[in-house]
PDB file of C-alpha atoms in Angstrom:
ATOM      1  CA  UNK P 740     131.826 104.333 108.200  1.00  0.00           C
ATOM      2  CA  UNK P 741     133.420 103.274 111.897  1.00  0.00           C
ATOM      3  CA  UNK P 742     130.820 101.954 114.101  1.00  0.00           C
ATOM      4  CA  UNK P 743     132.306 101.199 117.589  1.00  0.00           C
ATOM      5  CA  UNK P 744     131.258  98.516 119.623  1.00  0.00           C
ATOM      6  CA  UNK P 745     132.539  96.876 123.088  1.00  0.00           C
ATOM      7  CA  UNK P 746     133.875  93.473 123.789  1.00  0.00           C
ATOM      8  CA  UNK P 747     135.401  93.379 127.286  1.00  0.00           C
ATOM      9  CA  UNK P 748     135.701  96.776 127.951  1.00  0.00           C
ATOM     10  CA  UNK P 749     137.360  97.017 124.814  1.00  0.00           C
ATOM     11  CA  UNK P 750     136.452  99.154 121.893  1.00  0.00           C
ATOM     12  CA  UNK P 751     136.653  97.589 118.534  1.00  0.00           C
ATOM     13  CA  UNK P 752     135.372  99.808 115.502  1.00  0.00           C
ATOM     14  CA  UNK P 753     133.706  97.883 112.786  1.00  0.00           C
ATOM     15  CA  UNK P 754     134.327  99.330 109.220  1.00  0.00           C
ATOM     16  CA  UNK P 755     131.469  99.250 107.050  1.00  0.00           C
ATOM     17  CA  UNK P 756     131.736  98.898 103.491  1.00  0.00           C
ATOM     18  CA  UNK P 757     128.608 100.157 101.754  1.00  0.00           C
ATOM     19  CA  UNK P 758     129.624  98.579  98.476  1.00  0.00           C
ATOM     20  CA  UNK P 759     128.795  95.068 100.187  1.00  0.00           C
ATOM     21  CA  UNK P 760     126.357  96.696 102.175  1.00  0.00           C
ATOM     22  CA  UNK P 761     124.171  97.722  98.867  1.00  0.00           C
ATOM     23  CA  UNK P 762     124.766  94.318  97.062  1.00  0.00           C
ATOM     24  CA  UNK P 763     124.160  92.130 100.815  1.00  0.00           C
ATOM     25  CA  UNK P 764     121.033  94.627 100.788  1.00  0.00           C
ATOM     26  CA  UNK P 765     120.036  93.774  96.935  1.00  0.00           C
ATOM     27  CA  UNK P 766     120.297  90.420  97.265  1.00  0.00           C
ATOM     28  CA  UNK P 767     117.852  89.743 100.715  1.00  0.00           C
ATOM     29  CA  UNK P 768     115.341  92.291  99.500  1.00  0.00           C
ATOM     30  CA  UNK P 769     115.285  90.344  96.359  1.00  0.00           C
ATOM     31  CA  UNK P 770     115.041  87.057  98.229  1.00  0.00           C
ATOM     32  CA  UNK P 771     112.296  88.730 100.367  1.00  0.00           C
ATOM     33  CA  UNK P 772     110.146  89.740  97.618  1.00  0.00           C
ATOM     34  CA  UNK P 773     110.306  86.482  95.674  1.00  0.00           C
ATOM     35  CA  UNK P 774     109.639  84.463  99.063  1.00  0.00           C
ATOM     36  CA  UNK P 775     106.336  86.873  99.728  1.00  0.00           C
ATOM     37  CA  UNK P 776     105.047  86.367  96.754  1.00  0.00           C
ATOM     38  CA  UNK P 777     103.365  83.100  97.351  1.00  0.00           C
ATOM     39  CA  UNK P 778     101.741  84.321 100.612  1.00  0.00           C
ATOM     40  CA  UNK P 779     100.339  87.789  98.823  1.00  0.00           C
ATOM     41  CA  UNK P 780      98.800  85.479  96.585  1.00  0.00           C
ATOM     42  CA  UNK P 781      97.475  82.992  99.546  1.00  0.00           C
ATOM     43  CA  UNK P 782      95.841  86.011 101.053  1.00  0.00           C
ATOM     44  CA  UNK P 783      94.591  88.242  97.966  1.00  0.00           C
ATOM     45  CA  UNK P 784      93.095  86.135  95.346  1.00  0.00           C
ATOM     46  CA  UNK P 785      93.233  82.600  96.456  1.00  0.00           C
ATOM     47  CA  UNK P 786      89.927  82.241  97.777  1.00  0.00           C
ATOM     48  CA  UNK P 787      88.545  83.809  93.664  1.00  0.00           C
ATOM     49  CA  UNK P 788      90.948  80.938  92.288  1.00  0.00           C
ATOM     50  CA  UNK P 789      89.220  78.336  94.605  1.00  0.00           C
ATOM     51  CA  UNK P 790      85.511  79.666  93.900  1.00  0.00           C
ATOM     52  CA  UNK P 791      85.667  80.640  90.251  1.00  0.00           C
ATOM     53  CA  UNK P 792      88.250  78.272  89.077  1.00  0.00           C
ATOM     54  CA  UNK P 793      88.060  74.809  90.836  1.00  0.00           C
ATOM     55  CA  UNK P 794      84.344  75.456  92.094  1.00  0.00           C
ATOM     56  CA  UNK P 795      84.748  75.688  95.538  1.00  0.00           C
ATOM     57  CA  UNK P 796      81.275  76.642  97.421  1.00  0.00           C
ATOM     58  CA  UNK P 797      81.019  79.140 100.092  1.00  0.00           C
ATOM     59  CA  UNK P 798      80.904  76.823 102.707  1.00  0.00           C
ATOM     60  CA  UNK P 799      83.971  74.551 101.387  1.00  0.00           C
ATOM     61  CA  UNK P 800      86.074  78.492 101.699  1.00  0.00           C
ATOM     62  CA  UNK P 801      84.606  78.712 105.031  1.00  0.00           C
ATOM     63  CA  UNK P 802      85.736  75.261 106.651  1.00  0.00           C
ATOM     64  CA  UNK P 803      88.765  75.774 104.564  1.00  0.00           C
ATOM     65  CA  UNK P 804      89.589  79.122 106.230  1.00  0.00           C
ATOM     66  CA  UNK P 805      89.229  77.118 110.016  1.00  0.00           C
ATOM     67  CA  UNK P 806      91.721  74.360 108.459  1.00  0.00           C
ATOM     68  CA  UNK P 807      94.294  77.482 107.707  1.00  0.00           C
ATOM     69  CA  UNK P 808      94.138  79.202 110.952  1.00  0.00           C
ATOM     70  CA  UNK P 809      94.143  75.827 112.917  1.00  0.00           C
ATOM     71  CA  UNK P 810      97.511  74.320 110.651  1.00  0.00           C
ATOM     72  CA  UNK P 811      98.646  77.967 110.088  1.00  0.00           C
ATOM     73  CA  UNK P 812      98.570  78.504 114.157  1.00  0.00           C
ATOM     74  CA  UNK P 813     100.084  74.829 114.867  1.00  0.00           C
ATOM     75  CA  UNK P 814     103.129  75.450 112.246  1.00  0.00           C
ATOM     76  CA  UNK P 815     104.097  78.856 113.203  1.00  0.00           C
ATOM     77  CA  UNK P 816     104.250  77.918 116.932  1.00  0.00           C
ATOM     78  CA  UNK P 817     106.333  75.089 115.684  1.00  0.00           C
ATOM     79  CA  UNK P 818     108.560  76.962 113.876  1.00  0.00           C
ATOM     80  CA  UNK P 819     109.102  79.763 116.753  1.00  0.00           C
ATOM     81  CA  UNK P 820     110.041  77.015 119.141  1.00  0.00           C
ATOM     82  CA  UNK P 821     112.344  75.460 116.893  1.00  0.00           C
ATOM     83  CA  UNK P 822     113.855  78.427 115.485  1.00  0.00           C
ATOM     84  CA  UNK P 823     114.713  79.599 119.008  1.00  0.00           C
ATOM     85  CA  UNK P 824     117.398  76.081 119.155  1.00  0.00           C
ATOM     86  CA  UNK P 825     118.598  77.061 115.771  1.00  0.00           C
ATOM     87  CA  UNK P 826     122.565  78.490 116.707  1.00  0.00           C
ATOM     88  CA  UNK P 827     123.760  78.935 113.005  1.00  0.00           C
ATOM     89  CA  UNK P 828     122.606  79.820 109.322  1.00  0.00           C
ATOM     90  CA  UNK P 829     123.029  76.408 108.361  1.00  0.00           C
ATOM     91  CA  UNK P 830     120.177  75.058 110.204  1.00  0.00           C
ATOM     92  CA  UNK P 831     118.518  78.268 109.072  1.00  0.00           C
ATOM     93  CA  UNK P 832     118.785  76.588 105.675  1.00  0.00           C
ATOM     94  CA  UNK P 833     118.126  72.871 106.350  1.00  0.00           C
ATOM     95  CA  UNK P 834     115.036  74.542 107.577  1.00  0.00           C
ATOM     96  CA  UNK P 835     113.980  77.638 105.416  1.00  0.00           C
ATOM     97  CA  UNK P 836     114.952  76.056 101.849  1.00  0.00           C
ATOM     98  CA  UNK P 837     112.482  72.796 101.984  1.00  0.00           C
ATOM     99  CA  UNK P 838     109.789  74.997 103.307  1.00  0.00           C
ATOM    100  CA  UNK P 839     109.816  76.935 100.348  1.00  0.00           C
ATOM    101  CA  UNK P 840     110.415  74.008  97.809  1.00  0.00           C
ATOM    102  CA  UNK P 841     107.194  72.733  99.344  1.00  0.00           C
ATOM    103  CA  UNK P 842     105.385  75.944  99.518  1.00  0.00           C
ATOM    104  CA  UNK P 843     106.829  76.012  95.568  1.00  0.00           C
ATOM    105  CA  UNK P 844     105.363  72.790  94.869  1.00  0.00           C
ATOM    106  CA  UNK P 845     102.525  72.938  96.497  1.00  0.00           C
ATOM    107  CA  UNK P 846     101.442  76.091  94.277  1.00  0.00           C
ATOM    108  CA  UNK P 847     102.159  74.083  90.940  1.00  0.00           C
ATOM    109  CA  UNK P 848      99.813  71.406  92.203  1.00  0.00           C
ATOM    110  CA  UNK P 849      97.228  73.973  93.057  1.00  0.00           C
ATOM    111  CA  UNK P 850      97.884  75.887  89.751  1.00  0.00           C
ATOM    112  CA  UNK P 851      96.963  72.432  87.764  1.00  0.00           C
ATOM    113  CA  UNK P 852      93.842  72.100  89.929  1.00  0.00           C
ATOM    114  CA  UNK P 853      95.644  68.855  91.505  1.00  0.00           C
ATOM    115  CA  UNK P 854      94.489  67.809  94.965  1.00  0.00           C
ATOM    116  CA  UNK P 855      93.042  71.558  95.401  1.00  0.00           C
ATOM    117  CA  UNK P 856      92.639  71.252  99.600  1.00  0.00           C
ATOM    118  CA  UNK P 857      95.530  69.236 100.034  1.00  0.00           C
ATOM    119  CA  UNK P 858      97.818  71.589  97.653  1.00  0.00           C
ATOM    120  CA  UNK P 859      96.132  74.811  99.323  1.00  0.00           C
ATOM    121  CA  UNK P 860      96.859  73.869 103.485  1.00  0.00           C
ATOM    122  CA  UNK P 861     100.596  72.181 102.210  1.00  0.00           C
ATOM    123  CA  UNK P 862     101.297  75.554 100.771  1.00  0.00           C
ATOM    124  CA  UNK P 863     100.038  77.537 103.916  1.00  0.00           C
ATOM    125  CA  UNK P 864     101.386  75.191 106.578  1.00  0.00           C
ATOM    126  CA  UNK P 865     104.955  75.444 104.796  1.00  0.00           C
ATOM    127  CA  UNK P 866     105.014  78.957 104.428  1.00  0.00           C
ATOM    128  CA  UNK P 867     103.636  79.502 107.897  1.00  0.00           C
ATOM    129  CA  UNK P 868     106.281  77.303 108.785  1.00  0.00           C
ATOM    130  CA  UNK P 869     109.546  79.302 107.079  1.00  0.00           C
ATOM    131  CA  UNK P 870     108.147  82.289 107.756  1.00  0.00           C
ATOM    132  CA  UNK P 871     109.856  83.908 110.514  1.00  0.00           C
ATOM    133  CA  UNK P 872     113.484  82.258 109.243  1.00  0.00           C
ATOM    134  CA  UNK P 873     113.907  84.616 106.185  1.00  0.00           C
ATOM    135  CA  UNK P 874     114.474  87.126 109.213  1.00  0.00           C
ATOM    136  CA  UNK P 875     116.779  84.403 111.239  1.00  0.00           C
ATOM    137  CA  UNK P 876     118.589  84.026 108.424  1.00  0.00           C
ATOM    138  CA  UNK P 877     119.595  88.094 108.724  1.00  0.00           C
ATOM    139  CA  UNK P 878     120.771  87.536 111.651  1.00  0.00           C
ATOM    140  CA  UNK P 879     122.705  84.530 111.289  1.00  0.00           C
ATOM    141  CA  UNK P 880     124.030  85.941 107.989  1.00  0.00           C
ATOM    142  CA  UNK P 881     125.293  89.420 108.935  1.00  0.00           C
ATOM    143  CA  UNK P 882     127.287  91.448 111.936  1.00  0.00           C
ATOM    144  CA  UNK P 883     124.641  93.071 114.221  1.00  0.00           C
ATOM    145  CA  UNK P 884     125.982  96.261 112.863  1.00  0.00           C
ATOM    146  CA  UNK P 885     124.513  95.641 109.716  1.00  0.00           C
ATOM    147  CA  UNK P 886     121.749  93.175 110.438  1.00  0.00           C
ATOM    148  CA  UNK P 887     118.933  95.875 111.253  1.00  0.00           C
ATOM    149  CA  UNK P 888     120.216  98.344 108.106  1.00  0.00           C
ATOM    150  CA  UNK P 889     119.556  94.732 105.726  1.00  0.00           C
ATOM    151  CA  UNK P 890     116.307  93.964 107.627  1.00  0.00           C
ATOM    152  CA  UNK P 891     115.195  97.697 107.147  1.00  0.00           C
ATOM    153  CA  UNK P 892     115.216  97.302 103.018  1.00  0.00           C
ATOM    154  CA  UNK P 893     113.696  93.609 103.013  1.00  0.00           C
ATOM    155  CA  UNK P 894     110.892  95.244 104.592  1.00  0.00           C
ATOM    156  CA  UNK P 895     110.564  98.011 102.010  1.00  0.00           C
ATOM    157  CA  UNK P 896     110.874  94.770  99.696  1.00  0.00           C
ATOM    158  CA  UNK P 897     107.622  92.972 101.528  1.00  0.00           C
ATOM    159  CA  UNK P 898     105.422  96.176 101.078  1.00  0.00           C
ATOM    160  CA  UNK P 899     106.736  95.903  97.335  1.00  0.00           C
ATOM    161  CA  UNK P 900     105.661  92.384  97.011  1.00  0.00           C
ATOM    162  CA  UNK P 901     102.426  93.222  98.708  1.00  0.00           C
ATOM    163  CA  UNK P 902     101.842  96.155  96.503  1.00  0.00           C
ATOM    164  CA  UNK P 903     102.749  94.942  93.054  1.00  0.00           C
ATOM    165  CA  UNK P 904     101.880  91.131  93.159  1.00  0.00           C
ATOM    166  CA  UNK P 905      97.826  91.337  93.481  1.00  0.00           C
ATOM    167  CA  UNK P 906      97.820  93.822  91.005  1.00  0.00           C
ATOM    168  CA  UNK P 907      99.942  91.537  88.719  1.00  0.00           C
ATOM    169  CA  UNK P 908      98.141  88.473  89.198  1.00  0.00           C
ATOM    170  CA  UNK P 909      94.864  91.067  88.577  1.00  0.00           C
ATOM    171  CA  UNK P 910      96.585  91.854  85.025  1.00  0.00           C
ATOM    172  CA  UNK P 911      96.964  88.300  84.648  1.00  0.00           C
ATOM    173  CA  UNK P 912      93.513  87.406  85.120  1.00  0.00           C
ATOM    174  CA  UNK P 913      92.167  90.347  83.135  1.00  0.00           C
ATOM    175  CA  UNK P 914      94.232  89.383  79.627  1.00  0.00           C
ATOM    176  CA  UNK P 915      94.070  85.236  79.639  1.00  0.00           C
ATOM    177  CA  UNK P 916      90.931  84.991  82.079  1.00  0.00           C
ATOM    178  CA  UNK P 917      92.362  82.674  84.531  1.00  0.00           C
ATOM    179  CA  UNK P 918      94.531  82.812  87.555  1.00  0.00           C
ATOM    180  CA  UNK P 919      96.194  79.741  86.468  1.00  0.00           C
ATOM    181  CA  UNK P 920      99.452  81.308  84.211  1.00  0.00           C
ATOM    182  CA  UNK P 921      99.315  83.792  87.420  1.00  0.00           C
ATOM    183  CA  UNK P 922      99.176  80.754  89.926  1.00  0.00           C
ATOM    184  CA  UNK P 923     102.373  79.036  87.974  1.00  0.00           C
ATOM    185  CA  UNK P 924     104.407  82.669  87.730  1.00  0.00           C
ATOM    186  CA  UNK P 925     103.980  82.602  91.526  1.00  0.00           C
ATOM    187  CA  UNK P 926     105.186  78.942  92.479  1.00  0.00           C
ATOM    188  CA  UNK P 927     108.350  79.922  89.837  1.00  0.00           C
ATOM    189  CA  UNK P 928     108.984  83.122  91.550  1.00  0.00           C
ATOM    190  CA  UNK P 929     108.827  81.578  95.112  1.00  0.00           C
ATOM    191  CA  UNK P 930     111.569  79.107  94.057  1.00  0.00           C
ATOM    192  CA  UNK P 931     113.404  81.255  93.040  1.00  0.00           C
ATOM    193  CA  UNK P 932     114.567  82.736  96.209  1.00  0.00           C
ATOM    194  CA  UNK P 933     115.864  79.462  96.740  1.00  0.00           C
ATOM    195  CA  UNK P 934     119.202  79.993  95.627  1.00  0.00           C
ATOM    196  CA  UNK P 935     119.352  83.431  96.936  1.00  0.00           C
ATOM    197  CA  UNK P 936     119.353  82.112 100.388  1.00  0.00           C
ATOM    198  CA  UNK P 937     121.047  79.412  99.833  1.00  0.00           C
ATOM    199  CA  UNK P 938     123.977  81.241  98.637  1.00  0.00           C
ATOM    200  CA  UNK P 939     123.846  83.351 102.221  1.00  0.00           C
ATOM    201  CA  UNK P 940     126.687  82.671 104.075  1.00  0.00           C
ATOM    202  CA  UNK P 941     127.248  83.057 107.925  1.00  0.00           C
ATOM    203  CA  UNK P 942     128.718  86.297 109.467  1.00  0.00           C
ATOM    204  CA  UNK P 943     129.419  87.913 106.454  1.00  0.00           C
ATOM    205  CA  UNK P 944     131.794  90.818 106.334  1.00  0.00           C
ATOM    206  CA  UNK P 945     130.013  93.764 105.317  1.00  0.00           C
TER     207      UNK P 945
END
């Protein structure tokens, strides 16, 4: 498929080829769901780990929930202002890949009952943090005539991950009776859209 665009009054048609087009696609819908994973855990049955597993009272959930919003709010502000001085996808990287090692981490701890609060705001604040680069990192990847065809299937991928994982980690919890195995499947499949980004590289020819 031609898709013509203009540079200086000058028309220059862009070939697509849909065999890298499916596999680019693949591979950052992948990513996506593996990255979402931790946060549809965060957000689903996180606060039943905290109560029923590490005895967390109502009230420790409810001054933990301010904590979240206030570091949630201060990290993703951060991240928006410093993702708007990020030029190329490396510095997507230098900044997407720790976030999600700590996220990652942070999860393990949490899954081992380890510092619970501390583990619980590292792993929001660093995924509040990387979250709006898995979308930078579209952009910085991939031609603008692509970018927004690859962006359309990661988000059929995040309403996968949001559909599939609570009902997982419900299996989970049904079978051993503990979110714990569930808790450690998550911080594994988080890390590993490590190397799926990582192995993005910049203006890719699609």
């Amino acid at each position: 498929m031609q898709v013509a665009s203009k540079t200086n009054n000058i028309v220059v048609k862009y070939i697509i080829d849909y065999r890298k087009l499916i596999k680019s696609s693949i591979q950052v819908a992948v990513a996506f769901y593996l990255v979402l994973t931790s946060w549809f855990f965060l957000v689903s049955w996180a606060s039943t780990y905290l109560a029923e597993e590490l005895g967390f009272r109502e009230v420790d959930l409810a001054l933990l929930a301010l904590l979240t919003f206030f570091l949630g709010s201060l990290t993703s502000i951060a991240s928006g202002l410093i993702s708007d001085r990020i030029v190329g996808l490396r510095g997507v990287k230098v900044l997407l890949i720790p976030s999600i090692a700590i996220t990652s981490a942070s999860l393990l701890l949490l899954s081992q009952g380890y510092l619970p609060t501390i583990s619980f705001l590292a792993s929001i604040s660093s995924y509040r943090f990387g979250a709006p680069l898995p979308w930078l990192a579209i952009i910085r990847a991939y031609p603008y005539e692509v970018a927004g065809k690859i962006g359309g299937i990661a988000g059929i991928a995040i309403q996968a991950s949001a559909l599939t994982l609570p009902t997982i980690l419900g299996f989970i919890k049904e079978i051993t009776g503990s979110l714990k195995p569930g808790l450690l499947l998550i911080s594994i499949l988080s890390a590993l859209s490590i190397p799926l980004y990582a192995s993005l590289k910049s203006k890719s020819k699609v």
